[in-house]
Amino acid sequence: MASLKPHITQGYQIGQAAQRSGVSAANIRYYEKEKLIDPLGTAANGYRMYSDEDIHQLRFIRMLRSLDMSLAEVRSLLGLDLRNKTDCQIARDTLDGHIDHVRERLTELAQLDVELVALRKRCNGKDASCHLIEALHARANVDPPYSVKKKPHAHV
């Protein structure tokens, strides 16, 4: 199927876009597949070409992902207009939801820290057998094998 995108002579090939944005070429392709970015067009040789606006969008995505935002949250924020009051509320709601998620994860990680420290204390390396490995095998037989239950948050 032929591309509906125009052939262009200006812009950046994927390697250049990766270098300028700080997003790997593999992630750029993935973000295209996820419809988070739509390249400017293709060059006569068939290579995808990216504009300065695409580079900014890639940097924006990278920054949001560095804040541990899910692709759904990124998608939501990408579509907002900073001049629209309604979009401002959507942005605040998205960030509030993400803050809640981060706080839940912090609680889960604190519990995980307690569990890991308790496991580590089971073995001092001086006994004939390793009580730490024994404890890990014993935990593997418990249903579920761990006590920290992650809630789904689509952090793909």
mmCIF file of C-alpha atoms in Angstrom:
data_model
loop_
_atom_site.group_PDB
_atom_site.id
_atom_site.type_symbol
_atom_site.label_atom_id
_atom_site.label_comp_id
_atom_site.label_asym_id
_atom_site.label_seq_id
_atom_site.Cartn_x
_atom_site.Cartn_y
_atom_site.Cartn_z
ATOM 1 C CA MET A 1 0.000 0.000 0.000
ATOM 2 C CA ALA A 2 1.396 3.397 -0.960
ATOM 3 C CA SER A 3 2.011 5.973 1.732
ATOM 4 C CA LEU A 4 -0.286 8.981 1.823
ATOM 5 C CA LYS A 5 2.571 11.025 3.284
ATOM 6 C CA PRO A 6 4.348 13.350 0.867
ATOM 7 C CA HIS A 7 7.925 12.819 -0.283
ATOM 8 C CA ILE A 8 10.032 15.497 1.310
ATOM 9 C CA THR A 9 13.596 16.687 1.027
ATOM 10 C CA GLN A 10 13.969 18.442 4.392
ATOM 11 C CA GLY A 11 13.893 16.973 7.847
ATOM 12 C CA TYR A 12 15.788 14.368 9.803
ATOM 13 C CA GLN A 13 16.199 10.665 9.207
ATOM 14 C CA ILE A 14 15.480 8.396 12.165
ATOM 15 C CA GLY A 15 19.106 8.269 13.367
ATOM 16 C CA GLN A 16 19.324 12.046 13.343
ATOM 17 C CA ALA A 17 15.939 12.330 15.052
ATOM 18 C CA ALA A 18 17.134 9.870 17.700
ATOM 19 C CA GLN A 19 20.289 11.876 18.295
ATOM 20 C CA ARG A 20 18.457 15.224 18.447
ATOM 21 C CA SER A 21 15.641 13.964 20.685
ATOM 22 C CA GLY A 22 17.492 11.571 22.980
ATOM 23 C CA VAL A 23 15.008 8.823 22.048
ATOM 24 C CA SER A 24 16.417 5.641 20.518
ATOM 25 C CA ALA A 25 15.480 4.734 16.961
ATOM 26 C CA ALA A 26 13.793 1.586 18.283
ATOM 27 C CA ASN A 27 11.646 3.661 20.643
ATOM 28 C CA ILE A 28 10.805 6.116 17.867
ATOM 29 C CA ARG A 29 9.510 3.202 15.770
ATOM 30 C CA TYR A 30 7.577 1.919 18.778
ATOM 31 C CA TYR A 31 6.025 5.349 19.422
ATOM 32 C CA GLU A 32 5.013 5.491 15.760
ATOM 33 C CA LYS A 33 3.403 2.067 16.050
ATOM 34 C CA GLU A 34 1.569 3.290 19.168
ATOM 35 C CA LYS A 35 0.470 6.390 17.213
ATOM 36 C CA LEU A 36 2.188 8.786 19.613
ATOM 37 C CA ILE A 37 4.117 10.342 16.745
ATOM 38 C CA ASP A 38 3.430 10.609 13.040
ATOM 39 C CA PRO A 39 6.522 11.405 10.955
ATOM 40 C CA LEU A 40 6.547 14.364 8.614
ATOM 41 C CA GLY A 41 6.755 12.183 5.503
ATOM 42 C CA THR A 42 9.250 10.095 3.566
ATOM 43 C CA ALA A 43 12.273 10.970 1.481
ATOM 44 C CA ALA A 44 12.547 9.800 -2.127
ATOM 45 C CA ASN A 45 14.563 6.805 -0.845
ATOM 46 C CA GLY A 46 11.623 5.757 1.366
ATOM 47 C CA TYR A 47 13.208 6.755 4.681
ATOM 48 C CA ARG A 48 10.898 8.352 7.212
ATOM 49 C CA MET A 49 11.647 12.006 7.818
ATOM 50 C CA TYR A 50 11.063 13.928 11.039
ATOM 51 C CA SER A 51 10.475 17.649 11.517
ATOM 52 C CA ASP A 52 11.614 19.931 14.332
ATOM 53 C CA GLU A 53 8.071 19.599 15.710
ATOM 54 C CA ASP A 54 8.463 15.797 15.682
ATOM 55 C CA ILE A 55 11.766 16.180 17.572
ATOM 56 C CA HIS A 56 10.008 18.312 20.189
ATOM 57 C CA GLN A 57 7.220 15.754 20.486
ATOM 58 C CA LEU A 58 9.786 12.971 20.968
ATOM 59 C CA ARG A 59 11.509 15.017 23.685
ATOM 60 C CA PHE A 60 8.126 15.642 25.323
ATOM 61 C CA ILE A 61 7.371 11.906 25.279
ATOM 62 C CA ARG A 62 10.842 11.120 26.679
ATOM 63 C CA MET A 63 10.350 13.649 29.483
ATOM 64 C CA LEU A 64 6.921 12.229 30.398
ATOM 65 C CA ARG A 65 8.276 8.681 30.343
ATOM 66 C CA SER A 66 11.141 9.802 32.628
ATOM 67 C CA LEU A 67 8.381 10.799 35.076
ATOM 68 C CA ASP A 68 7.232 7.147 34.837
ATOM 69 C CA MET A 69 4.027 8.054 33.027
ATOM 70 C CA SER A 70 2.228 5.287 31.198
ATOM 71 C CA LEU A 71 1.674 5.415 27.445
ATOM 72 C CA ALA A 72 -2.000 6.144 28.123
ATOM 73 C CA GLU A 73 -1.040 9.140 30.258
ATOM 74 C CA VAL A 74 1.440 10.288 27.601
ATOM 75 C CA ARG A 75 -1.206 9.919 24.905
ATOM 76 C CA SER A 76 -3.644 11.964 26.983
ATOM 77 C CA LEU A 77 -1.162 14.792 27.559
ATOM 78 C CA LEU A 78 0.065 14.850 23.943
ATOM 79 C CA GLY A 79 -3.384 15.756 22.709
ATOM 80 C CA LEU A 80 -3.885 18.735 25.004
ATOM 81 C CA ASP A 81 -3.760 22.399 24.061
ATOM 82 C CA LEU A 82 -2.038 24.609 26.626
ATOM 83 C CA ARG A 83 -4.352 27.504 25.737
ATOM 84 C CA ASN A 84 -7.548 25.579 26.493
ATOM 85 C CA LYS A 85 -8.926 25.752 30.077
ATOM 86 C CA THR A 86 -10.705 22.400 29.675
ATOM 87 C CA ASP A 87 -7.442 20.783 28.607
ATOM 88 C CA CYS A 88 -5.752 22.323 31.655
ATOM 89 C CA GLN A 89 -8.218 20.449 33.884
ATOM 90 C CA ILE A 90 -7.549 17.213 31.984
ATOM 91 C CA ALA A 91 -3.802 17.735 32.473
ATOM 92 C CA ARG A 92 -4.294 18.320 36.208
ATOM 93 C CA ASP A 93 -6.505 15.231 36.496
ATOM 94 C CA THR A 94 -3.932 13.145 34.611
ATOM 95 C CA LEU A 95 -1.141 14.363 36.874
ATOM 96 C CA ASP A 96 -3.248 13.827 40.007
ATOM 97 C CA GLY A 97 -3.899 10.237 38.912
ATOM 98 C CA HIS A 98 -0.206 9.718 38.304
ATOM 99 C CA ILE A 99 0.692 11.175 41.716
ATOM 100 C CA ASP A 100 -1.731 8.691 43.300
ATOM 101 C CA HIS A 101 -0.059 5.868 41.368
ATOM 102 C CA VAL A 102 3.415 6.997 42.475
ATOM 103 C CA ARG A 103 2.307 7.173 46.106
ATOM 104 C CA GLU A 104 0.833 3.660 45.894
ATOM 105 C CA ARG A 105 4.096 2.400 44.398
ATOM 106 C CA LEU A 106 6.098 4.098 47.160
ATOM 107 C CA THR A 107 3.997 2.282 49.759
ATOM 108 C CA GLU A 108 4.491 -1.011 47.899
ATOM 109 C CA LEU A 109 8.238 -0.392 47.586
ATOM 110 C CA ALA A 110 8.537 0.415 51.306
ATOM 111 C CA GLN A 111 6.845 -2.918 52.082
ATOM 112 C CA LEU A 112 9.133 -4.666 49.608
ATOM 113 C CA ASP A 113 12.147 -3.101 51.329
ATOM 114 C CA VAL A 114 10.979 -4.455 54.697
ATOM 115 C CA GLU A 115 10.505 -7.935 53.210
ATOM 116 C CA LEU A 116 13.886 -7.940 51.468
ATOM 117 C CA VAL A 117 15.728 -6.797 54.595
ATOM 118 C CA ALA A 118 13.978 -9.530 56.604
ATOM 119 C CA LEU A 119 15.006 -12.114 53.997
ATOM 120 C CA ARG A 120 18.583 -10.874 53.995
ATOM 121 C CA LYS A 121 18.782 -11.227 57.789
ATOM 122 C CA ARG A 122 18.029 -14.943 57.467
ATOM 123 C CA CYS A 123 21.540 -15.741 56.304
ATOM 124 C CA ASN A 124 24.878 -14.601 57.677
ATOM 125 C CA GLY A 125 26.947 -16.890 55.443
ATOM 126 C CA LYS A 126 28.367 -18.858 58.378
ATOM 127 C CA ASP A 127 25.850 -21.721 58.657
ATOM 128 C CA ALA A 128 26.200 -25.049 56.853
ATOM 129 C CA SER A 129 23.323 -24.139 54.542
ATOM 130 C CA CYS A 130 21.994 -20.868 53.201
ATOM 131 C CA HIS A 131 18.819 -19.929 55.016
ATOM 132 C CA LEU A 132 18.221 -17.121 52.532
ATOM 133 C CA ILE A 133 18.002 -19.542 49.598
ATOM 134 C CA GLU A 134 15.821 -21.846 51.715
ATOM 135 C CA ALA A 135 13.475 -18.950 52.489
ATOM 136 C CA LEU A 136 13.288 -17.947 48.820
ATOM 137 C CA HIS A 137 12.390 -21.516 47.805
ATOM 138 C CA ALA A 138 9.792 -21.675 50.589
ATOM 139 C CA ARG A 139 8.245 -18.399 49.360
ATOM 140 C CA ALA A 140 8.037 -19.787 45.827
ATOM 141 C CA ASN A 141 5.639 -22.458 47.137
ATOM 142 C CA VAL A 142 3.257 -19.922 48.700
ATOM 143 C CA ASP A 143 0.259 -18.747 46.685
ATOM 144 C CA PRO A 144 0.846 -15.993 45.646
ATOM 145 C CA PRO A 145 4.626 -16.301 45.872
ATOM 146 C CA TYR A 146 4.990 -12.720 47.104
ATOM 147 C CA SER A 147 2.991 -10.451 49.349
ATOM 148 C CA VAL A 148 3.335 -7.217 47.384
ATOM 149 C CA LYS A 149 0.497 -7.245 44.866
ATOM 150 C CA LYS A 150 0.935 -4.826 41.995
ATOM 151 C CA LYS A 151 -2.137 -3.082 40.670
ATOM 152 C CA PRO A 152 -2.245 -2.826 36.891
ATOM 153 C CA HIS A 153 -1.226 0.632 35.699
ATOM 154 C CA ALA A 154 -0.434 0.085 32.015
ATOM 155 C CA HIS A 155 3.180 1.210 32.320
ATOM 156 C CA VAL A 156 4.222 -0.145 28.994
#
